[in-house]
PDB file of C-alpha atoms and ligand atoms in Angstrom:
ATOM      1  CA  UNK Y 188     109.469 101.408  89.093  1.00 46.00           C
ATOM      2  CA  UNK Y 189     111.037 104.209  90.984  1.00 43.00           C
ATOM      3  CA  UNK Y 190     109.958 105.865  94.150  1.00 41.00           C
ATOM      4  CA  UNK Y 191     108.868 108.929  92.233  1.00 45.00           C
ATOM      5  CA  UNK Y 192     106.482 106.853  89.956  1.00 57.00           C
ATOM      6  CA  UNK Y 193     104.999 105.035  92.951  1.00 80.00           C
ATOM      7  CA  UNK Y 194     102.485 107.122  94.707  1.00 91.00           C
ATOM      8  CA  UNK Y 195     101.420 104.654  97.543  1.00 96.00           C
ATOM      9  CA  UNK Y 196      98.834 107.060  98.913  1.00 96.00           C
ATOM     10  CA  UNK Y 197      96.999 107.174  95.482  1.00 95.00           C
ATOM     11  CA  UNK Y 198      97.284 103.219  95.330  1.00 97.00           C
ATOM     12  CA  UNK Y 199      95.631 102.892  98.840  1.00 98.00           C
ATOM     13  CA  UNK Y 200      92.885 105.297  97.884  1.00 97.00           C
ATOM     14  CA  UNK Y 201      92.148 103.442  94.645  1.00 97.00           C
ATOM     15  CA  UNK Y 202      92.018 100.087  96.465  1.00 98.00           C
ATOM     16  CA  UNK Y 203      89.850 101.368  99.289  1.00 98.00           C
ATOM     17  CA  UNK Y 204      87.540 103.128  96.801  1.00 98.00           C
ATOM     18  CA  UNK Y 205      87.079  99.892  94.714  1.00 98.00           C
ATOM     19  CA  UNK Y 206      86.360  97.727  97.829  1.00 98.00           C
ATOM     20  CA  UNK Y 207      83.927 100.291  99.139  1.00 98.00           C
ATOM     21  CA  UNK Y 208      82.279 100.344  95.837  1.00 98.00           C
ATOM     22  CA  UNK Y 209      82.045  96.569  95.523  1.00 98.00           C
ATOM     23  CA  UNK Y 210      81.306  95.738  99.219  1.00 98.00           C
ATOM     24  CA  UNK Y 211      77.736  94.823  98.592  1.00 98.00           C
ATOM     25  CA  UNK Y 212      78.766  92.563  95.742  1.00 98.00           C
ATOM     26  CA  UNK Y 213      81.399  90.765  97.875  1.00 98.00           C
ATOM     27  CA  UNK Y 214      78.872  90.349 100.688  1.00 98.00           C
ATOM     28  CA  UNK Y 215      76.470  88.774  98.219  1.00 98.00           C
ATOM     29  CA  UNK Y 216      79.019  86.375  96.945  1.00 98.00           C
ATOM     30  CA  UNK Y 217      79.886  85.521 100.460  1.00 98.00           C
ATOM     31  CA  UNK Y 218      76.169  85.070 101.428  1.00 98.00           C
ATOM     32  CA  UNK Y 219      75.860  82.462  98.656  1.00 98.00           C
ATOM     33  CA  UNK Y 220      78.475  80.055  99.868  1.00 98.00           C
ATOM     34  CA  UNK Y 221      79.938  81.570 103.085  1.00 97.00           C
ATOM     35  CA  UNK Y 222      78.681  83.558 105.969  1.00 97.00           C
ATOM     36  CA  UNK Y 223      78.129  87.038 104.280  1.00 97.00           C
ATOM     37  CA  UNK Y 224      80.768  89.102 105.928  1.00 98.00           C
ATOM     38  CA  UNK Y 225      83.390  89.374 103.343  1.00 98.00           C
ATOM     39  CA  UNK Y 226      82.355  92.710 101.935  1.00 98.00           C
ATOM     40  CA  UNK Y 227      82.253  94.288 105.462  1.00 98.00           C
ATOM     41  CA  UNK Y 228      85.508  92.606 106.478  1.00 98.00           C
ATOM     42  CA  UNK Y 229      87.286  93.963 103.464  1.00 98.00           C
ATOM     43  CA  UNK Y 230      85.819  97.400 103.653  1.00 98.00           C
ATOM     44  CA  UNK Y 231      86.613  97.691 107.309  1.00 98.00           C
ATOM     45  CA  UNK Y 232      90.233  96.655 106.603  1.00 98.00           C
ATOM     46  CA  UNK Y 233      90.728  98.934 103.461  1.00 98.00           C
ATOM     47  CA  UNK Y 234      89.226 101.936 105.461  1.00 98.00           C
ATOM     48  CA  UNK Y 235      91.702 101.131 108.215  1.00 98.00           C
ATOM     49  CA  UNK Y 236      94.525 101.324 105.789  1.00 98.00           C
ATOM     50  CA  UNK Y 237      93.124 104.531 104.315  1.00 98.00           C
ATOM     51  CA  UNK Y 238      92.966 106.123 107.772  1.00 98.00           C
ATOM     52  CA  UNK Y 239      96.774 105.471 108.052  1.00 98.00           C
ATOM     53  CA  UNK Y 240      97.510 106.180 104.388  1.00 97.00           C
ATOM     54  CA  UNK Y 241      99.744 109.298 105.019  1.00 97.00           C
ATOM     55  CA  UNK Y 242     101.892 107.543 107.674  1.00 97.00           C
ATOM     56  CA  UNK Y 243     102.203 104.529 105.637  1.00 98.00           C
ATOM     57  CA  UNK Y 244     103.054 106.334 102.524  1.00 97.00           C
ATOM     58  CA  UNK Y 245     105.900 108.174 104.398  1.00 96.00           C
ATOM     59  CA  UNK Y 246     107.653 104.934 105.110  1.00 97.00           C
ATOM     60  CA  UNK Y 247     110.207 103.075 102.710  1.00 96.00           C
ATOM     61  CA  UNK Y 248     108.133 100.645 100.460  1.00 97.00           C
ATOM     62  CA  UNK Y 249     109.163  97.447 102.333  1.00 98.00           C
ATOM     63  CA  UNK Y 250     107.998  98.951 105.729  1.00 98.00           C
ATOM     64  CA  UNK Y 251     104.774 100.538 104.216  1.00 98.00           C
ATOM     65  CA  UNK Y 252     103.717  97.102 102.893  1.00 98.00           C
ATOM     66  CA  UNK Y 253     104.389  95.503 106.258  1.00 98.00           C
ATOM     67  CA  UNK Y 254     102.325  98.205 107.951  1.00 98.00           C
ATOM     68  CA  UNK Y 255      99.580  97.561 105.442  1.00 98.00           C
ATOM     69  CA  UNK Y 256      99.666  93.875 106.162  1.00 98.00           C
ATOM     70  CA  UNK Y 257      99.624  94.379 109.979  1.00 98.00           C
ATOM     71  CA  UNK Y 258      96.746  96.697 109.594  1.00 98.00           C
ATOM     72  CA  UNK Y 259      94.728  94.240 107.471  1.00 98.00           C
ATOM     73  CA  UNK Y 260      95.338  91.466 109.946  1.00 98.00           C
ATOM     74  CA  UNK Y 261      94.032  93.651 112.853  1.00 97.00           C
ATOM     75  CA  UNK Y 262      91.020  95.033 110.938  1.00 98.00           C
ATOM     76  CA  UNK Y 263      89.766  92.535 108.368  1.00 97.00           C
ATOM     77  CA  UNK Y 264      89.138  89.570 110.635  1.00 95.00           C
ATOM     78  CA  UNK Y 265      87.652  86.334 109.180  1.00 94.00           C
ATOM     79  CA  UNK Y 266      89.796  83.874 107.412  1.00 97.00           C
ATOM     80  CA  UNK Y 267      90.814  86.326 104.887  1.00 98.00           C
ATOM     81  CA  UNK Y 268      92.316  88.931 107.157  1.00 98.00           C
ATOM     82  CA  UNK Y 269      95.438  86.881 108.093  1.00 98.00           C
ATOM     83  CA  UNK Y 270      95.730  85.682 104.580  1.00 98.00           C
ATOM     84  CA  UNK Y 271      95.660  89.191 102.927  1.00 98.00           C
ATOM     85  CA  UNK Y 272      97.864  90.348 105.761  1.00 98.00           C
ATOM     86  CA  UNK Y 273     100.334  87.507 105.223  1.00 98.00           C
ATOM     87  CA  UNK Y 274     100.402  88.578 101.594  1.00 98.00           C
ATOM     88  CA  UNK Y 275     101.323  92.210 102.255  1.00 98.00           C
ATOM     89  CA  UNK Y 276     103.795  91.342 105.006  1.00 98.00           C
ATOM     90  CA  UNK Y 277     105.548  88.940 102.800  1.00 98.00           C
ATOM     91  CA  UNK Y 278     105.728  91.375  99.971  1.00 98.00           C
ATOM     92  CA  UNK Y 279     107.212  93.914 102.270  1.00 98.00           C
ATOM     93  CA  UNK Y 280     109.889  91.446 103.393  1.00 98.00           C
ATOM     94  CA  UNK Y 281     110.776  90.331  99.893  1.00 98.00           C
ATOM     95  CA  UNK Y 282     110.799  93.715  98.026  1.00 97.00           C
ATOM     96  CA  UNK Y 283     113.699  96.145  98.070  1.00 96.00           C
ATOM     97  CA  UNK Y 284     112.929  99.881  98.634  1.00 94.00           C
ATOM     98  CA  UNK Y 285     113.051 100.537  94.859  1.00 94.00           C
ATOM     99  CA  UNK Y 286     112.111  97.435  93.097  1.00 95.00           C
ATOM    100  CA  UNK Y 287     112.382  96.668  89.371  1.00 94.00           C
ATOM    101  CA  UNK Y 288     109.958  94.504  87.553  1.00 94.00           C
ATOM    102  CA  UNK Y 289     112.025  91.243  88.019  1.00 96.00           C
ATOM    103  CA  UNK Y 290     112.080  91.906  91.784  1.00 97.00           C
ATOM    104  CA  UNK Y 291     108.518  92.663  91.808  1.00 96.00           C
ATOM    105  CA  UNK Y 292     107.668  89.447  90.124  1.00 97.00           C
ATOM    106  CA  UNK Y 293     109.816  87.278  92.368  1.00 98.00           C
ATOM    107  CA  UNK Y 294     108.451  89.027  95.491  1.00 98.00           C
ATOM    108  CA  UNK Y 295     104.852  88.667  94.440  1.00 98.00           C
ATOM    109  CA  UNK Y 296     105.377  85.096  93.807  1.00 98.00           C
ATOM    110  CA  UNK Y 297     106.853  84.477  97.140  1.00 98.00           C
ATOM    111  CA  UNK Y 298     104.107  86.350  98.723  1.00 98.00           C
ATOM    112  CA  UNK Y 299     101.469  84.104  97.120  1.00 98.00           C
ATOM    113  CA  UNK Y 300     103.401  81.054  98.445  1.00 98.00           C
ATOM    114  CA  UNK Y 301     103.290  82.603 101.933  1.00 98.00           C
ATOM    115  CA  UNK Y 302      99.504  82.830 101.713  1.00 98.00           C
ATOM    116  CA  UNK Y 303      99.290  79.299 100.691  1.00 98.00           C
ATOM    117  CA  UNK Y 304     101.504  78.284 103.597  1.00 98.00           C
ATOM    118  CA  UNK Y 305      99.357  80.341 106.089  1.00 98.00           C
ATOM    119  CA  UNK Y 306      96.193  79.011 104.688  1.00 98.00           C
ATOM    120  CA  UNK Y 307      97.366  75.419 104.276  1.00 98.00           C
ATOM    121  CA  UNK Y 308      95.869  75.692 100.867  1.00 98.00           C
ATOM    122  CA  UNK Y 309      96.738  75.429  97.285  1.00 98.00           C
ATOM    123  CA  UNK Y 310      95.657  76.285  93.812  1.00 98.00           C
ATOM    124  CA  UNK Y 311      92.214  74.802  92.585  1.00 98.00           C
ATOM    125  CA  UNK Y 312      90.513  74.868  96.028  1.00 98.00           C
ATOM    126  CA  UNK Y 313      88.307  77.906  95.115  1.00 98.00           C
ATOM    127  CA  UNK Y 314      90.021  80.532  97.124  1.00 98.00           C
ATOM    128  CA  UNK Y 315      91.942  83.735  96.642  1.00 98.00           C
ATOM    129  CA  UNK Y 316      94.868  81.695  95.521  1.00 99.00           C
ATOM    130  CA  UNK Y 317      93.034  80.899  92.258  1.00 98.00           C
ATOM    131  CA  UNK Y 318      93.542  84.525  91.428  1.00 99.00           C
ATOM    132  CA  UNK Y 319      96.750  85.228  93.135  1.00 99.00           C
ATOM    133  CA  UNK Y 320      98.622  82.304  91.269  1.00 98.00           C
ATOM    134  CA  UNK Y 321      97.417  83.339  87.790  1.00 98.00           C
ATOM    135  CA  UNK Y 322      98.483  86.972  88.509  1.00 98.00           C
ATOM    136  CA  UNK Y 323     101.902  85.766  89.673  1.00 98.00           C
ATOM    137  CA  UNK Y 324     102.026  83.886  86.221  1.00 98.00           C
ATOM    138  CA  UNK Y 325     100.882  86.917  84.289  1.00 98.00           C
ATOM    139  CA  UNK Y 326     103.623  88.966  85.973  1.00 98.00           C
ATOM    140  CA  UNK Y 327     106.264  86.305  85.222  1.00 97.00           C
ATOM    141  CA  UNK Y 328     105.208  86.323  81.643  1.00 98.00           C
ATOM    142  CA  UNK Y 329     105.919  89.922  81.391  1.00 97.00           C
ATOM    143  CA  UNK Y 330     102.232  90.914  80.820  1.00 97.00           C
ATOM    144  CA  UNK Y 331     101.056  94.578  80.693  1.00 96.00           C
ATOM    145  CA  UNK Y 332      99.120  96.076  83.456  1.00 96.00           C
ATOM    146  CA  UNK Y 333      95.908  95.738  81.443  1.00 97.00           C
ATOM    147  CA  UNK Y 334      96.525  92.107  80.670  1.00 97.00           C
ATOM    148  CA  UNK Y 335      97.379  91.367  84.321  1.00 98.00           C
ATOM    149  CA  UNK Y 336      94.028  92.958  85.409  1.00 98.00           C
ATOM    150  CA  UNK Y 337      92.213  91.020  82.655  1.00 98.00           C
ATOM    151  CA  UNK Y 338      93.964  87.760  83.826  1.00 98.00           C
ATOM    152  CA  UNK Y 339      92.735  88.401  87.434  1.00 98.00           C
ATOM    153  CA  UNK Y 340      89.149  88.948  86.289  1.00 98.00           C
ATOM    154  CA  UNK Y 341      89.267  85.840  84.243  1.00 98.00           C
ATOM    155  CA  UNK Y 342      90.704  83.780  87.140  1.00 98.00           C
ATOM    156  CA  UNK Y 343      87.985  84.992  89.491  1.00 98.00           C
ATOM    157  CA  UNK Y 344      85.314  84.045  86.869  1.00 98.00           C
ATOM    158  CA  UNK Y 345      86.991  80.558  86.677  1.00 98.00           C
ATOM    159  CA  UNK Y 346      86.321  79.863  90.280  1.00 98.00           C
ATOM    160  CA  UNK Y 347      82.559  79.773  89.485  1.00 98.00           C
ATOM    161  CA  UNK Y 348      82.556  76.001  88.300  1.00 98.00           C
ATOM    162  CA  UNK Y 349      85.077  74.902  91.057  1.00 98.00           C
ATOM    163  CA  UNK Y 350      84.146  72.999  94.082  1.00 98.00           C
ATOM    164  CA  UNK Y 351      85.503  74.647  97.303  1.00 98.00           C
ATOM    165  CA  UNK Y 352      87.791  72.299  99.285  1.00 98.00           C
ATOM    166  CA  UNK Y 353      89.206  75.067 101.526  1.00 97.00           C
ATOM    167  CA  UNK Y 354      87.598  77.831 103.598  1.00 96.00           C
ATOM    168  CA  UNK Y 355      83.923  78.045 104.910  1.00 96.00           C
ATOM    169  CA  UNK Y 356      82.441  77.302 101.317  1.00 97.00           C
ATOM    170  CA  UNK Y 357      84.090  73.728 101.507  1.00 96.00           C
ATOM    171  CA  UNK Y 358      81.522  72.842 104.144  1.00 96.00           C
ATOM    172  CA  UNK Y 359      78.833  73.162 101.241  1.00 96.00           C
ATOM    173  CA  UNK Y 360      80.698  70.458  99.196  1.00 96.00           C
ATOM    174  CA  UNK Y 361      79.069  70.277  95.677  1.00 97.00           C
ATOM    175  CA  UNK Y 362      76.727  73.142  96.438  1.00 97.00           C
ATOM    176  CA  UNK Y 363      79.707  75.485  96.403  1.00 97.00           C
ATOM    177  CA  UNK Y 364      79.713  74.908  92.717  1.00 98.00           C
ATOM    178  CA  UNK Y 365      78.246  77.668  90.583  1.00 98.00           C
ATOM    179  CA  UNK Y 366      79.190  80.725  92.582  1.00 98.00           C
ATOM    180  CA  UNK Y 367      82.353  82.848  92.376  1.00 98.00           C
ATOM    181  CA  UNK Y 368      84.554  82.836  95.436  1.00 98.00           C
ATOM    182  CA  UNK Y 369      84.327  86.006  97.426  1.00 98.00           C
ATOM    183  CA  UNK Y 370      88.024  86.284  98.218  1.00 98.00           C
ATOM    184  CA  UNK Y 371      88.940  85.481  94.500  1.00 98.00           C
ATOM    185  CA  UNK Y 372      86.663  88.404  93.585  1.00 98.00           C
ATOM    186  CA  UNK Y 373      88.192  90.862  96.152  1.00 98.00           C
ATOM    187  CA  UNK Y 374      91.585  89.860  95.075  1.00 98.00           C
ATOM    188  CA  UNK Y 375      90.795  90.478  91.503  1.00 98.00           C
ATOM    189  CA  UNK Y 376      89.420  93.951  92.386  1.00 98.00           C
ATOM    190  CA  UNK Y 377      92.630  94.793  94.197  1.00 98.00           C
ATOM    191  CA  UNK Y 378      94.799  93.664  91.438  1.00 98.00           C
ATOM    192  CA  UNK Y 379      92.877  95.674  88.937  1.00 98.00           C
ATOM    193  CA  UNK Y 380      92.965  98.783  91.110  1.00 97.00           C
ATOM    194  CA  UNK Y 381      96.679  98.565  91.536  1.00 96.00           C
ATOM    195  CA  UNK Y 382      97.267  97.656  87.863  1.00 96.00           C
ATOM    196  CA  UNK Y 383      95.224 100.649  86.675  1.00 95.00           C
ATOM    197  CA  UNK Y 384      96.886 103.024  89.148  1.00 92.00           C
ATOM    198  CA  UNK Y 385     100.330 101.904  88.207  1.00 88.00           C
ATOM    199  CA  UNK Y 386      99.407 101.875  84.471  1.00 80.00           C
ATOM    200  CA  UNK Y 387     102.389 101.373  82.268  1.00 54.00           C
ATOM    201  CA  UNK Y 388     104.844 100.758  85.151  1.00 49.00           C
ATOM    202  CA  UNK Y 389     103.114  97.738  86.333  1.00 42.00           C
TER     203      UNK Y 389
HETATM  204  P1  LIG A 152      85.348  83.789 106.658  1.00 75.06           P
HETATM  205  O1  LIG A 152      85.422  82.757 105.665  1.00 75.06           O
HETATM  206  O2  LIG A 152      86.213  83.548 107.982  1.00 75.06           O
HETATM  207  O3  LIG A 152      83.990  84.426 106.784  1.00 75.06           O
HETATM  208  P2  LIG A 152      86.008  85.947 104.690  1.00 75.06           P
HETATM  209  O4  LIG A 152      84.553  85.846 104.305  1.00 75.06           O
HETATM  210  O5  LIG A 152      86.484  87.364 104.929  1.00 75.06           O
HETATM  211  O6  LIG A 152      86.309  85.143 106.000  1.00 75.06           O
HETATM  212  O7  LIG A 152      86.898  85.436 103.622  1.00 75.06           O
HETATM  213  C1  LIG A 152      86.645  84.370 102.971  1.00 75.06           C
HETATM  214  C2  LIG A 152      87.526  84.121 101.732  1.00 75.06           C
HETATM  215  O8  LIG A 152      88.840  83.778 102.338  1.00 75.06           O
HETATM  216  C3  LIG A 152      87.195  82.918 100.802  1.00 75.06           C
HETATM  217  O9  LIG A 152      86.298  83.391  99.898  1.00 75.06           O
HETATM  218  C4  LIG A 152      88.559  82.526 100.310  1.00 75.06           C
HETATM  219  O10 LIG A 152      88.836  83.130  99.184  1.00 75.06           O
HETATM  220  C5  LIG A 152      89.548  82.877 101.461  1.00 75.06           C
HETATM  221  N1  LIG A 152      90.025  81.787 101.978  1.00 75.06           N
HETATM  222  C6  LIG A 152      89.345  81.153 103.135  1.00 75.06           C
HETATM  223  N2  LIG A 152      90.136  80.277 103.627  1.00 75.06           N
HETATM  224  C7  LIG A 152      91.294  80.172 102.857  1.00 75.06           C
HETATM  225  C8  LIG A 152      92.519  79.313 102.784  1.00 75.06           C
HETATM  226  N3  LIG A 152      92.647  78.378 103.792  1.00 75.06           N
HETATM  227  N4  LIG A 152      93.466  79.625 102.008  1.00 75.06           N
HETATM  228  C9  LIG A 152      93.307  80.595 100.983  1.00 75.06           C
HETATM  229  N5  LIG A 152      92.107  81.354 100.918  1.00 75.06           N
HETATM  230  C10 LIG A 152      91.142  81.166 101.897  1.00 75.06           C
HETATM  231 MG1  LIG A 153      82.921  85.076 105.188  1.00 75.06          MG
END
């Protein structure tokens, strides 16, 4: 991945468009086992990033990712805002300006660990981590962009039979079983957007 092949502005547009198109679905998922604000939260956050896209894309990649993270913390709200914000800030901290695939894999894995630390959470608790960890594994395994996107979708589906033990859905206990986690779904949507936009470079 070189600077010339990474069009951050196009990536931001793709992510914001996807979240806008799926906001109602994310809200419905969060209505089932949460408080129904995840679609609104994510749309507000991604529209905030979109509004700053030109300034963000003009920065070196690490600074751009930190700016995205800061914006998400300020705009998303809920439990997910600080967690997605942490993810992008950690990614910005770990990545060099022109990362290769090995550096991307390592930085992604560290960013997922940073989310887990921030959320005091781990895999298997029916959260966004249940998508982010499998994506880190797919990256480490050298999967193609298409395979990474498919792995993210499968991982979000796999949250359906899980019982939530972290986040708002955990208040429902066994009644959280049978619904997809909203943050897992939004994570998979973002992963697919980025993977498709990066195509063969991802
Ligand atoms: P809130 O739960 O405050 O209403 P959102 O609806 O925006 O916030 O986000 C909920 C999502 O955040 C959940 O679906 C889950 O994926 C994720 N989440 C919540 N708490 C945690 C946590 N401690 N660790 C990881 N992810 C979490
Ligand atoms: Mg919510």
